[in-house]
Tab-separated table of C-alpha atoms in Angstrom:
chain	number	residue	atom	x	y	z
A	1	MET	CA	0.109	-0.158	0.076
A	2	LYS	CA	2.654	2.404	0.893
A	3	SER	CA	4.381	1.463	-2.190
A	4	LYS	CA	1.361	2.219	-4.289
A	5	ASN	CA	0.342	5.731	-2.991
A	6	LEU	CA	3.928	6.696	-3.958
A	7	ALA	CA	4.171	5.676	-6.995
A	8	GLU	CA	1.027	7.872	-7.304
A	9	ILE	CA	2.474	10.904	-5.628
A	10	ILE	CA	5.313	10.740	-8.303
A	11	PHE	CA	2.515	10.064	-10.998
A	12	CYS	CA	0.558	13.211	-10.045
A	13	CYS	CA	4.088	15.330	-10.683
A	14	ILE	CA	4.552	13.566	-13.846
A	15	ILE	CA	0.725	14.537	-14.832
A	16	LEU	CA	1.766	18.390	-13.556
A	17	THR	CA	5.096	18.276	-15.205
A	18	PHE	CA	3.035	17.559	-18.524
A	19	LEU	CA	0.719	19.824	-18.022
A	20	ALA	CA	2.571	22.866	-17.405
A	21	VAL	CA	4.466	21.788	-21.516
A	22	LEU	CA	1.040	21.631	-22.523
A	23	ILE	CA	0.415	25.012	-21.364
A	24	VAL	CA	3.788	27.060	-21.794
A	25	MET	CA	3.083	25.366	-25.199
A	26	SER	CA	-0.079	26.796	-26.146
A	27	ARG	CA	0.750	30.253	-25.958
A	28	GLY	CA	1.897	30.495	-29.415
A	29	LEU	CA	-1.501	29.138	-30.399
A	30	PRO	CA	-3.938	31.433	-32.466
A	31	ALA	CA	-6.678	33.016	-29.895
A	32	SER	CA	-9.399	31.006	-31.688
A	33	SER	CA	-6.928	27.726	-30.296
A	34	VAL	CA	-5.890	28.585	-27.380
A	35	ARG	CA	-9.337	27.850	-25.594
A	36	LEU	CA	-9.536	24.440	-25.860
A	37	PRO	CA	-5.394	23.343	-24.179
A	38	LEU	CA	-6.113	25.723	-21.736
A	39	LEU	CA	-8.993	24.205	-20.604
A	40	ILE	CA	-8.044	20.695	-21.015
A	41	GLY	CA	-5.177	22.198	-18.719
A	42	GLY	CA	-7.061	23.925	-16.005
A	43	ILE	CA	-9.490	21.310	-15.658
A	44	THR	CA	-6.815	18.376	-15.355
A	45	LEU	CA	-4.686	20.357	-13.488
A	46	THR	CA	-7.494	20.632	-10.835
A	47	LEU	CA	-8.390	17.136	-10.019
A	48	THR	CA	-4.566	16.218	-10.475
A	49	VAL	CA	-3.707	18.938	-7.512
A	50	VAL	CA	-6.973	17.354	-5.412
A	51	GLN	CA	-5.643	13.559	-6.385
A	52	LEU	CA	-2.289	14.570	-5.177
A	53	VAL	CA	-3.604	16.211	-1.326
A	54	ILE	CA	-5.160	13.447	-1.101
A	55	ASN	CA	-2.189	10.847	-1.906
A	56	ILE	CA	-0.095	13.178	0.082
A	57	ARG	CA	-2.425	12.679	3.229
A	58	GLU	CA	-2.885	8.680	2.870
A	59	ARG	CA	0.953	8.621	2.778
A	60	ALA	CA	1.063	10.446	6.021
A	61	ALA	CA	-1.830	8.253	7.506
A	62	ILE	CA	0.510	5.166	6.296
A	63	ILE	CA	3.320	6.419	7.956
A	64	LYS	CA	2.290	7.423	11.243
A	65	ILE	CA	-0.113	3.936	11.310
A	66	GLU	CA	3.256	1.853	10.353
A	67	ASN	CA	5.043	4.018	13.181
A	68	GLY	CA	2.854	2.194	15.879
A	69	PRO	CA	1.529	3.984	18.496
A	70	ASP	CA	4.219	2.870	20.862
A	71	GLY	CA	6.954	4.576	19.031
A	72	SER	CA	8.328	1.276	17.111
A	73	GLU	CA	9.816	1.762	13.907
A	74	ALA	CA	9.040	-0.109	10.559
A	75	GLU	CA	11.599	-1.400	8.656
A	76	GLN	CA	12.576	1.405	6.368
A	77	LYS	CA	11.923	0.484	2.286
A	78	PRO	CA	13.863	2.411	-0.278
A	79	PHE	CA	12.137	5.675	-1.504
A	80	LEU	CA	12.237	4.649	-5.043
A	81	THR	CA	12.808	1.203	-6.102
A	82	ARG	CA	13.672	-0.388	-9.937
A	83	ASP	CA	10.245	-1.362	-11.088
A	84	HIS	CA	9.657	2.412	-9.820
A	85	LEU	CA	12.013	4.486	-11.693
A	86	ILE	CA	11.395	2.160	-14.666
A	87	ARG	CA	7.314	2.669	-14.972
A	88	LEU	CA	8.489	6.543	-14.789
A	89	GLY	CA	10.784	6.719	-17.486
A	90	ILE	CA	7.973	4.547	-19.295
A	91	THR	CA	5.676	6.827	-18.278
A	92	CYS	CA	7.693	9.560	-19.316
A	93	LEU	CA	8.247	8.052	-22.749
A	94	PHE	CA	5.035	7.758	-23.941
A	95	MET	CA	4.659	11.364	-22.745
A	96	VAL	CA	7.112	12.997	-25.398
A	97	LEU	CA	6.380	10.147	-27.924
A	98	THR	CA	2.561	11.924	-28.151
A	99	LEU	CA	3.923	15.694	-27.735
A	100	VAL	CA	6.620	14.731	-30.847
A	101	LEU	CA	4.027	12.525	-33.000
A	102	TRP	CA	1.360	15.300	-32.556
A	103	TYR	CA	3.726	17.602	-33.763
A	104	LEU	CA	4.966	15.341	-37.003
A	105	LEU	CA	1.859	13.122	-37.557
A	106	GLY	CA	-0.834	15.822	-36.337
A	107	PHE	CA	-4.184	14.947	-34.220
A	108	LEU	CA	-5.705	11.003	-35.542
A	109	LEU	CA	-1.875	9.145	-36.346
A	110	ALA	CA	-0.543	10.581	-33.317
A	111	ALA	CA	-3.521	10.257	-30.701
A	112	LEU	CA	-3.959	6.443	-32.483
A	113	ILE	CA	-0.553	5.405	-32.265
A	114	SER	CA	0.205	6.311	-28.943
A	115	SER	CA	-3.409	4.616	-27.514
A	116	MET	CA	-3.015	1.520	-29.374
A	117	LEU	CA	1.618	1.409	-27.767
A	118	LEU	CA	-0.306	2.214	-24.713
A	119	ALA	CA	-3.062	-0.253	-24.978
A	120	PHE	CA	-0.071	-3.408	-25.544
A	121	TYR	CA	1.508	-1.977	-22.869
A	122	LEU	CA	-1.104	-1.603	-20.424
A	123	GLY	CA	-1.357	-5.603	-21.232
A	124	GLU	CA	-4.077	-6.114	-23.883
A	125	HIS	CA	-2.646	-8.263	-26.356
A	126	ARG	CA	-5.687	-8.780	-28.480
A	127	TRP	CA	-4.642	-6.848	-31.810
A	128	TYR	CA	-8.269	-6.542	-32.827
A	129	VAL	CA	-9.567	-4.897	-29.918
A	130	VAL	CA	-6.529	-2.537	-29.617
A	131	VAL	CA	-7.261	-1.015	-33.650
A	132	LEU	CA	-11.239	-0.858	-32.582
A	133	SER	CA	-11.030	1.079	-29.342
A	134	CYS	CA	-8.605	3.391	-30.060
A	135	GLY	CA	-9.990	3.187	-33.844
A	136	ILE	CA	-13.192	4.561	-32.381
A	137	SER	CA	-11.827	6.588	-29.368
A	138	VAL	CA	-9.486	8.689	-31.728
A	139	LEU	CA	-12.436	9.251	-34.219
A	140	ALA	CA	-14.690	10.548	-31.873
A	141	LEU	CA	-12.809	12.794	-30.194
A	142	TYR	CA	-11.900	13.962	-33.850
A	143	PHE	CA	-15.539	14.385	-34.264
A	144	LEU	CA	-16.206	15.689	-31.455
A	145	PHE	CA	-13.742	18.613	-31.161
A	146	SER	CA	-13.151	19.259	-35.033
A	147	GLU	CA	-16.850	19.043	-36.428
A	148	LEU	CA	-19.459	19.907	-33.502
A	149	LEU	CA	-16.838	22.160	-31.377
A	150	SER	CA	-15.322	23.445	-34.469
A	151	VAL	CA	-12.158	23.620	-32.651
A	152	PRO	CA	-8.592	22.864	-35.532
A	153	LEU	CA	-6.708	20.012	-34.916
A	154	PRO	CA	-2.955	19.984	-35.425
A	155	LYS	CA	-2.072	18.421	-39.455
A	156	GLY	CA	1.570	18.070	-38.414
A	157	ILE	CA	4.024	19.718	-40.246
A	158	LEU	CA	4.532	16.538	-42.071
A	159	PHE	CA	0.742	17.232	-43.685
A	160	GLY	CA	1.188	20.856	-44.456
A	161	GLY	CA	1.650	22.676	-41.313
A	162	TYR	CA	1.412	22.771	-37.658
A	163	TRP	CA	-2.648	24.089	-37.523
């Protein structure tokens, strides 16, 4: 429980870093396009900060329980294990890969590729489930933002310009 809680705290910090990059990158967007990243960033930022506060409070409670009321010390585990570092690195790679693909290939291909890779990483190995679920999700998001909300999505520099 203690190590799971620590992993959640680290993951929240990674998400906050990713949001900071997203917000900084959105500063150069056209005025009509800047609202969506800031809206998504603001909502995600709020929810991540709330989750981070909850995780820190739970971790403090776990440490207090493990130390015991009689003052006895529990066995101390390392702050970060090799498994934590590997998961942290893979999570960062997925975020960087998504940003790079978004810039190069545009929204449709970047979202499809990164969501399929993430699904395989998370353990779904039936290719038809991955293709169908990711394809339907990406097309639904594209239709929602591009058609219904009239938000221009990135085309990618390989397909005629970033926006």
